[in-house]
XYZ file of N, CA and C in Angstrom:
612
model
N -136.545 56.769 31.314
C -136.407 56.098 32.608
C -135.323 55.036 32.527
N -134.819 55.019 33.606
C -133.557 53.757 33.813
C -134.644 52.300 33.306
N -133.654 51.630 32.414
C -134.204 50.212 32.260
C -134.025 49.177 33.127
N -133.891 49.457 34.297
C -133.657 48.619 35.609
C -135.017 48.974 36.421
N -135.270 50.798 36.556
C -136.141 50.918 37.309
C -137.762 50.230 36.340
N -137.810 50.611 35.213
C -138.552 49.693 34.279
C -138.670 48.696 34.252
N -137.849 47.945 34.684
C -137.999 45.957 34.855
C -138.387 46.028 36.430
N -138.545 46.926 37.463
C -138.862 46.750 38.340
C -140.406 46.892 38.155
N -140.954 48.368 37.581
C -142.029 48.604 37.617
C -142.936 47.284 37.030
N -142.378 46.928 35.953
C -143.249 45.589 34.912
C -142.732 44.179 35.617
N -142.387 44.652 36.650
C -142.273 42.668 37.564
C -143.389 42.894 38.371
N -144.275 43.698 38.483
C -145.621 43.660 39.198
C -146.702 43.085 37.758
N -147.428 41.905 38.222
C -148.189 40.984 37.846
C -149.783 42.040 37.436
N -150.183 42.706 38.347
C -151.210 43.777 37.765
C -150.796 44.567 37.176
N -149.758 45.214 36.939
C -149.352 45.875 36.320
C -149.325 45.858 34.688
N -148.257 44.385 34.408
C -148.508 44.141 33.424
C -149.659 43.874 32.566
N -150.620 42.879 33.574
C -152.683 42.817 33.099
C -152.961 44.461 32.504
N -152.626 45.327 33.359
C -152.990 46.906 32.993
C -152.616 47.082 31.552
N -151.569 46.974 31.335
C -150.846 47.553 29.798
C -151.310 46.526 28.971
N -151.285 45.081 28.772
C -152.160 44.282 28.311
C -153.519 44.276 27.595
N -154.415 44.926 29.051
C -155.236 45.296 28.299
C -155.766 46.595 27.734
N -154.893 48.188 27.898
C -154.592 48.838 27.227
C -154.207 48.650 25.509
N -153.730 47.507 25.559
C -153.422 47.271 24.264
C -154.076 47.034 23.222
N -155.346 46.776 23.772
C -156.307 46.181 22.871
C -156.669 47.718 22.665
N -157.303 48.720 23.196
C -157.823 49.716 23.414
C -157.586 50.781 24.755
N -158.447 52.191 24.481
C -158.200 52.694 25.737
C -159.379 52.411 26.814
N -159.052 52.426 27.991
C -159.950 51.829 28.974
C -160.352 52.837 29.856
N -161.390 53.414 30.693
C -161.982 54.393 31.721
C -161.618 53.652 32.889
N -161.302 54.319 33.651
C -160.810 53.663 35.028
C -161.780 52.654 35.227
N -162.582 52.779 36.004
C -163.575 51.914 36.195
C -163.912 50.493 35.381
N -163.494 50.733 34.286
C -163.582 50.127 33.329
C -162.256 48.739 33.449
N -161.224 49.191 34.426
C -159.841 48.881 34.107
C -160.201 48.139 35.394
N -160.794 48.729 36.447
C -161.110 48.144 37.690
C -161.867 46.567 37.696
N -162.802 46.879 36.982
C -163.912 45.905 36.769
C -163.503 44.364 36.247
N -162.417 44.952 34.982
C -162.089 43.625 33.849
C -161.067 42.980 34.421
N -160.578 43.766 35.470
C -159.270 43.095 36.321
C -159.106 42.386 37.566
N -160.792 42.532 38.279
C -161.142 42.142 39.227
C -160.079 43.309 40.317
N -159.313 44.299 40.354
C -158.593 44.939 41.599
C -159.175 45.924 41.562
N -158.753 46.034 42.633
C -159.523 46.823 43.984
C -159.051 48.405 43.356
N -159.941 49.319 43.315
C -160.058 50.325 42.775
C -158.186 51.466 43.294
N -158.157 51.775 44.998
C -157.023 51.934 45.206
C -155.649 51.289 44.273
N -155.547 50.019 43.938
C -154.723 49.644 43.907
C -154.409 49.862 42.238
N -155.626 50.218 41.859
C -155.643 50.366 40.116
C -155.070 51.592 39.927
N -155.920 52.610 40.571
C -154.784 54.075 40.905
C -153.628 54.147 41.380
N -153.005 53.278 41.969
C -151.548 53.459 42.359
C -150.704 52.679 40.783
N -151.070 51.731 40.636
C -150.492 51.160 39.377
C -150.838 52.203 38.510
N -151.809 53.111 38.335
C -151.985 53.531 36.729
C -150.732 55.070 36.813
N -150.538 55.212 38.230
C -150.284 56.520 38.672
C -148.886 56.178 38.477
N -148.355 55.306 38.538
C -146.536 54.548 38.368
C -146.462 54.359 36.910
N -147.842 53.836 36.256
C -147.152 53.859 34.648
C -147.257 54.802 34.076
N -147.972 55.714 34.838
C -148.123 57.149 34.115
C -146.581 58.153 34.292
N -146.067 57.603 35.631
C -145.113 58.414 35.671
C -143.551 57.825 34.931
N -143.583 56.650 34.585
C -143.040 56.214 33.996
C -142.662 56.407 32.612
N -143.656 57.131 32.006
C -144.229 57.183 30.385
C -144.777 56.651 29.378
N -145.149 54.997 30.127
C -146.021 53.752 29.784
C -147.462 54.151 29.543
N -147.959 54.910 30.092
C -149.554 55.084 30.138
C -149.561 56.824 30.077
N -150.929 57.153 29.424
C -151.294 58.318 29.714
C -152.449 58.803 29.874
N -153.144 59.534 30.233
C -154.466 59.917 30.821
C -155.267 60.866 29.945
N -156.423 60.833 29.186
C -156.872 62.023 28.422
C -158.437 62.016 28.670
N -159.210 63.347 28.434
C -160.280 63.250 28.899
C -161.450 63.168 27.250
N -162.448 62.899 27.359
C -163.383 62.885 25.812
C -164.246 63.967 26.590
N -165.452 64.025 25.675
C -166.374 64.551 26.233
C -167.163 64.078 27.684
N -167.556 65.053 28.358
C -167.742 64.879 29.866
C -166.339 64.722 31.049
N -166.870 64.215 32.020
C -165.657 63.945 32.816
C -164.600 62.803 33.391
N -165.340 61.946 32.210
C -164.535 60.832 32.107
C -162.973 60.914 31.735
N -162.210 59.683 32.278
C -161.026 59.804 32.418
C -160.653 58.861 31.682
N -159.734 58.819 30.349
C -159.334 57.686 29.693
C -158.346 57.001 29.809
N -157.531 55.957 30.199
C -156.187 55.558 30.057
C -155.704 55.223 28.525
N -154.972 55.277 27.866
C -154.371 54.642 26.485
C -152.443 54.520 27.300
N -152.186 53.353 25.983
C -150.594 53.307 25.854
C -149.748 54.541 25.403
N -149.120 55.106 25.432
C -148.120 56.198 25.361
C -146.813 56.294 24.864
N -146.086 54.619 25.025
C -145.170 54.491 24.243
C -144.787 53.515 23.323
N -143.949 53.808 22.220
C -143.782 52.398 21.749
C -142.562 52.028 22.356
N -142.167 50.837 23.035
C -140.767 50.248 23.180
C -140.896 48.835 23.316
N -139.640 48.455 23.546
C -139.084 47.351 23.559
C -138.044 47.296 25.145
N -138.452 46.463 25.553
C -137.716 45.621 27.158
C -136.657 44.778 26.709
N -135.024 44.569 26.594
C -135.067 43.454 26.367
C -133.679 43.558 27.687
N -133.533 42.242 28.014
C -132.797 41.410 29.268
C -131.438 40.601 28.694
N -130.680 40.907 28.987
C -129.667 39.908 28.515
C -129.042 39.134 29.746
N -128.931 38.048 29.864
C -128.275 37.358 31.287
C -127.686 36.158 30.744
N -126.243 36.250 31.297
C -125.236 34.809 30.748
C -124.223 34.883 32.333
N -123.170 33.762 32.165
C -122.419 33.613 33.854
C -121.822 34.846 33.783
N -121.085 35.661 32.160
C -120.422 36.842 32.627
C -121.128 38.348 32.740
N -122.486 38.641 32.672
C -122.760 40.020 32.201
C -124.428 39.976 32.790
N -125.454 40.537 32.753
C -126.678 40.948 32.739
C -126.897 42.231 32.280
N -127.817 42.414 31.563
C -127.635 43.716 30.900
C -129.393 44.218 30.690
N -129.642 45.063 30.961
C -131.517 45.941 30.595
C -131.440 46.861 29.346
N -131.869 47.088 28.250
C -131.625 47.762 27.048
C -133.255 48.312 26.959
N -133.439 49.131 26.522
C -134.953 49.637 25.980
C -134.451 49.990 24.591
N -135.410 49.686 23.596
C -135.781 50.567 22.578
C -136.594 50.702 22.214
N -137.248 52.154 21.834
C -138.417 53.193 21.404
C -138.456 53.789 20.099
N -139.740 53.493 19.875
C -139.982 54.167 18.354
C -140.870 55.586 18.587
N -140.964 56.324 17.774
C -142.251 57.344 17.651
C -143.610 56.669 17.099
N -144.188 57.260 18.148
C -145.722 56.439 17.708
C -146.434 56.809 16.613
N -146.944 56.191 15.773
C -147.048 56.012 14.487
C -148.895 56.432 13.961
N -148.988 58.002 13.675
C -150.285 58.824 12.927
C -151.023 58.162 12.014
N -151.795 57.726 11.217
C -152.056 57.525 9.766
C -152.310 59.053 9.561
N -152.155 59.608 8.336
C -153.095 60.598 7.838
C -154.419 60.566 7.942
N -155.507 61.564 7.773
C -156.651 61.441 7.917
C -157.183 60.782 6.500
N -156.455 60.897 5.279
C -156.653 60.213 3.882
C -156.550 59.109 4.072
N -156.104 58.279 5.002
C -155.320 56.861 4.549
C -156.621 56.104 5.947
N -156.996 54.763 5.138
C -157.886 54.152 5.463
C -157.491 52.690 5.060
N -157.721 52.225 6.458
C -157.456 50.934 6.443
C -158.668 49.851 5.970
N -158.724 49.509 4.618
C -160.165 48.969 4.491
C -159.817 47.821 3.837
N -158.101 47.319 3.308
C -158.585 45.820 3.123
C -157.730 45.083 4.491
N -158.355 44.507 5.303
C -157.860 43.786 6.082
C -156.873 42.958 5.829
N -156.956 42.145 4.694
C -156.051 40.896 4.332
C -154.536 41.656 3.447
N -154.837 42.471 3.040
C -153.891 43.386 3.206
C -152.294 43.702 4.075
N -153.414 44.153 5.045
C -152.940 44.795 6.597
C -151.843 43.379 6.634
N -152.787 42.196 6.593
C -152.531 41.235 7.616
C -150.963 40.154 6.416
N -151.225 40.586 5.494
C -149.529 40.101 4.489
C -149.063 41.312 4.771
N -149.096 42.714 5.184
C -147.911 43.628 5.512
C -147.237 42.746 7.122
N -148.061 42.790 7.788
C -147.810 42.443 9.328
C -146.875 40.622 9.096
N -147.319 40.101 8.050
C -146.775 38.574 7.736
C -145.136 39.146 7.633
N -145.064 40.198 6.762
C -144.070 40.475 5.921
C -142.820 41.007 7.425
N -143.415 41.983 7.872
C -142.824 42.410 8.840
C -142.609 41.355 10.425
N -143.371 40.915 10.596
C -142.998 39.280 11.001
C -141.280 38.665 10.997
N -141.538 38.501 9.406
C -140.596 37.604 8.870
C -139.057 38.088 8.741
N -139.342 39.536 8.792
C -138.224 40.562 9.062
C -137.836 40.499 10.226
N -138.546 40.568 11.229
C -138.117 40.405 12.611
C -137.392 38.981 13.299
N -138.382 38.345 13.222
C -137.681 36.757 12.986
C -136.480 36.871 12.566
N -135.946 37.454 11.157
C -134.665 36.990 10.953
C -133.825 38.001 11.425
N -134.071 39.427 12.189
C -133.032 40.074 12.554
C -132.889 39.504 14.180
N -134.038 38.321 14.613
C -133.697 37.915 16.089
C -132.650 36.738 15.767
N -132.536 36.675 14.463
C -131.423 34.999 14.377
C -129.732 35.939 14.268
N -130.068 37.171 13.557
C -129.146 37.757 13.376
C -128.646 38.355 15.175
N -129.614 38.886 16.165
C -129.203 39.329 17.033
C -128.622 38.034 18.095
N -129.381 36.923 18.177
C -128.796 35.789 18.641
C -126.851 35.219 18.108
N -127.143 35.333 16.848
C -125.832 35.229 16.696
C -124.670 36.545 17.281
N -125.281 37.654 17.252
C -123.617 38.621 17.744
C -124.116 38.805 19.668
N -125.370 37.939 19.785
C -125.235 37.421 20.855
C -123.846 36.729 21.660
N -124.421 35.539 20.996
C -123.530 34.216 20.922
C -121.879 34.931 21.180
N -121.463 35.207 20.235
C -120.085 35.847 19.755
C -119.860 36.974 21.185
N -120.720 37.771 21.471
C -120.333 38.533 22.689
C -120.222 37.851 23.592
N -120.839 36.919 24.109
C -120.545 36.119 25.262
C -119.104 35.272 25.505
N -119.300 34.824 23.897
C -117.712 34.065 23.914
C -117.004 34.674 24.533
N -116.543 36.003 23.719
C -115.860 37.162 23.927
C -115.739 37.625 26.120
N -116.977 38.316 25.978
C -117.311 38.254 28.128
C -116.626 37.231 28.837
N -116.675 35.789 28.174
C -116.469 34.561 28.839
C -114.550 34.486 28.858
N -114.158 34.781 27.730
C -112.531 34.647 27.198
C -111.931 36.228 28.517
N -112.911 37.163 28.317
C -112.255 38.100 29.372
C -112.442 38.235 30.577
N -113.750 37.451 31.213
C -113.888 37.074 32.611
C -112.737 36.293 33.134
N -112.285 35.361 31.848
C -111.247 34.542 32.397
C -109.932 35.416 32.426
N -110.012 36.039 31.641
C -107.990 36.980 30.964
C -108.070 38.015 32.856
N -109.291 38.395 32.840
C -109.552 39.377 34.051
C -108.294 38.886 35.488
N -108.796 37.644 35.979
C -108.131 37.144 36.950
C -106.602 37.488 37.042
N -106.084 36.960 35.925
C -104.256 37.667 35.636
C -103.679 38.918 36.026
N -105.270 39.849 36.037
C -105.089 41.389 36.406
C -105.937 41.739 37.652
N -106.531 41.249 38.316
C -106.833 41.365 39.341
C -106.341 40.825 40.837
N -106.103 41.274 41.643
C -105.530 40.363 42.852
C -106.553 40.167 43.794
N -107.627 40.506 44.070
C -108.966 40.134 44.490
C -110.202 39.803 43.937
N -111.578 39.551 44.546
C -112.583 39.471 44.393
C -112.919 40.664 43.706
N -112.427 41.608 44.380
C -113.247 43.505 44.426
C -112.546 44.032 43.081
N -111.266 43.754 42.563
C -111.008 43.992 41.586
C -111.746 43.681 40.528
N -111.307 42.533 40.680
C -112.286 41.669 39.765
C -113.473 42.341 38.719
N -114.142 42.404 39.956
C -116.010 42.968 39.633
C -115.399 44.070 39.117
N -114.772 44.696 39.295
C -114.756 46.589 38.630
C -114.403 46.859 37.546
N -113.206 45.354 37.309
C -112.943 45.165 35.650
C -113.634 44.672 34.924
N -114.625 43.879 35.208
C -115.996 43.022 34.669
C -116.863 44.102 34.526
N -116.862 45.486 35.478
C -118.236 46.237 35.311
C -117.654 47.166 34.124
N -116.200 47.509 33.679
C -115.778 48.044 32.921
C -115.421 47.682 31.677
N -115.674 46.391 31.747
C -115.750 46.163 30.110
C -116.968 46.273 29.291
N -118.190 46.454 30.473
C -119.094 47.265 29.772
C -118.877 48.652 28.524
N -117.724 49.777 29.425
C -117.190 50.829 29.057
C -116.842 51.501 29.957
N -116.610 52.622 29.502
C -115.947 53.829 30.372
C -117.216 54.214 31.517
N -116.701 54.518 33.301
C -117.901 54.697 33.654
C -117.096 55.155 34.899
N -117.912 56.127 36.069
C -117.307 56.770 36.712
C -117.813 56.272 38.126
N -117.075 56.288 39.026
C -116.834 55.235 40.341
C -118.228 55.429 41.182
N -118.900 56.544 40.765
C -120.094 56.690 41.579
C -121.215 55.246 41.064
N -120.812 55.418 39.400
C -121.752 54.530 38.638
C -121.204 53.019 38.957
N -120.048 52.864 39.390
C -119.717 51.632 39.144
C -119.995 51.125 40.861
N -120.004 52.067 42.075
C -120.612 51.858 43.333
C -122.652 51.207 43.401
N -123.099 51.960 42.275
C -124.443 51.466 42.400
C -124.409 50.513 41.517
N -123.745 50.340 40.701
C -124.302 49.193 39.544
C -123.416 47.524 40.512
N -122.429 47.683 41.396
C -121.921 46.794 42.263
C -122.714 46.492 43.475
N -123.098 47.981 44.032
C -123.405 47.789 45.319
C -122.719 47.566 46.506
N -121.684 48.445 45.862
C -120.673 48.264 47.230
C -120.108 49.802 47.272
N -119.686 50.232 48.502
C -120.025 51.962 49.118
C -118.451 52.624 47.898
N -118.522 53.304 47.339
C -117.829 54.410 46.786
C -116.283 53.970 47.028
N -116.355 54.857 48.346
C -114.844 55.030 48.538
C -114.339 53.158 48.633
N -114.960 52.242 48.926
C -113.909 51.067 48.333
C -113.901 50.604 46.400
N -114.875 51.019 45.625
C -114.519 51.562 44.336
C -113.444 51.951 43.521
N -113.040 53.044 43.991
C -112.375 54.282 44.042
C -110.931 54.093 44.358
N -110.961 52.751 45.567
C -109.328 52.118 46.033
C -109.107 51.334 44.756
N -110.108 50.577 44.503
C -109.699 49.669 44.064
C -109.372 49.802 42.087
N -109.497 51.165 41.964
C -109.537 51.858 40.734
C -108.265 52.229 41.092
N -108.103 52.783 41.988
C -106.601 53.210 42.022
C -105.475 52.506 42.460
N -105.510 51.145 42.692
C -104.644 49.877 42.418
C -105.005 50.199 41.284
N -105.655 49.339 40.539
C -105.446 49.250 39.239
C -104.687 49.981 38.151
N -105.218 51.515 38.625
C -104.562 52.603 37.740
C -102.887 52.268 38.170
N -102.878 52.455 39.227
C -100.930 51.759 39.550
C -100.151 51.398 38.646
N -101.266 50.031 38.804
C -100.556 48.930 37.648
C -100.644 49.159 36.656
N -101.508 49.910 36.021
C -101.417 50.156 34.651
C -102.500 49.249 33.770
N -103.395 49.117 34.767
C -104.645 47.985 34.290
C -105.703 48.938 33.716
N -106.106 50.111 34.301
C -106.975 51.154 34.262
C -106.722 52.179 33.881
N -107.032 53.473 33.459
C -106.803 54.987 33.192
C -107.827 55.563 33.559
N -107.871 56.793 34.364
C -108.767 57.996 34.436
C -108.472 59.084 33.537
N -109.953 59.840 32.730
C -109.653 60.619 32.482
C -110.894 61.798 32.893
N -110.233 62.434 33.738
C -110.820 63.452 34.578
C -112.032 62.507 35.990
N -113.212 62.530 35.441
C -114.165 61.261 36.697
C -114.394 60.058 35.984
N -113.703 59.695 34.828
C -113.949 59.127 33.425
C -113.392 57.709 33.653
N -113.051 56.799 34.486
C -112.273 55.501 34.373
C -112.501 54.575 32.980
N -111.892 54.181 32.853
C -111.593 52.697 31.549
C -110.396 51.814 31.711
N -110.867 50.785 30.755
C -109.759 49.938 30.779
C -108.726 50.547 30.005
């Protein structure tokens, strides 16, 4: 799923309570209804959006009960500075034990999870820093941009393209402004020699 339409779905406040408490365990509808205080409709429309999403999934046990569990592993993450905003997901494969392997010393578990912790922590100091450094970078070419643009509308199309290579339909929705003025303003550019197409392919 688009990581835009994903930050839409998880900006609903029940929504998120839902996966929350999925997390702990899997929950029976009713069950999901009750601990959440909402209104039964409204639990089915949320469970029915994360289901279609790939967030949640539905399985039955014995009888005709209906189970919810989590479905994926990922990661949401948001980037927002004056030059860029950006939605990224990343997903792992969800993770089996063998039927041999038994989790029986807790304190164990809980120095692996310390360990892996401490790993994470330092690859967020590491991602903060080529953070940092990209923005500089966004910030030094938001400014270089202006020299090559003669409008507003330019502007944005060279800002949406230093993302990368991307084709005028994509660069109409990710702006929000209708196609065919896109498309002009790609082809000034290409003029000048600011831009290149190759085939529906634009870049700097």
């Amino acid at each position: 799923m688009d990581p835009i339409e994903l930050l839409d779905i998880l900006g609903n406040e029940n929504r998120r309570r839902i996966l929350q408490l999925l997390s702990l365990r899997p929950f029976y509808f009713n069950e999901i209804a009750k601990r959440l205080d909402v209104g039964p409709k409204a639990v089915i429309d949320h469970l029915d959006m994360l289901e279609r999403a790939g967030l949640v999934e539905c399985y039955s046990e014995t009888g005709r009960r209906k189970y919810f569990r989590l479905s994926s592993n990922l990661v949401l993450e948001v980037a927002l500075s004056p030059h860029s905003f950006g939605v990224r997901t990343y997903g792992s494969n969800s993770y089996a034990p063998a039927a041999e392997e038994k989790a029986v010393d807790l304190a164990d578990l809980q120095q692996q999870l310390a360990v892996l912790e401490s790993r994470r922590l330092e690859l967020r100091r590491l991602m903060i820093e080529v953070v940092r450094e990209e923005l500089i970078i966004k910030g030094r070419a938001a400014e270089d941009i202006m020299d090559f643009a003669q409008n507003d509308a330019e502007g944005e199309v060279l800002l949406a393209l230093l993302s990368g290579p991307s084709e005028a339909e994509v660069l109409s929705t990710r702006l929000r402004v209708p196609t065919p003025m896109v498309e002009d303003c790609l082809q000034r550019l290409e003029r000048r020699g600011v831009v290149k197409n190759s085939g529906s392919v634009w870049s700097l």
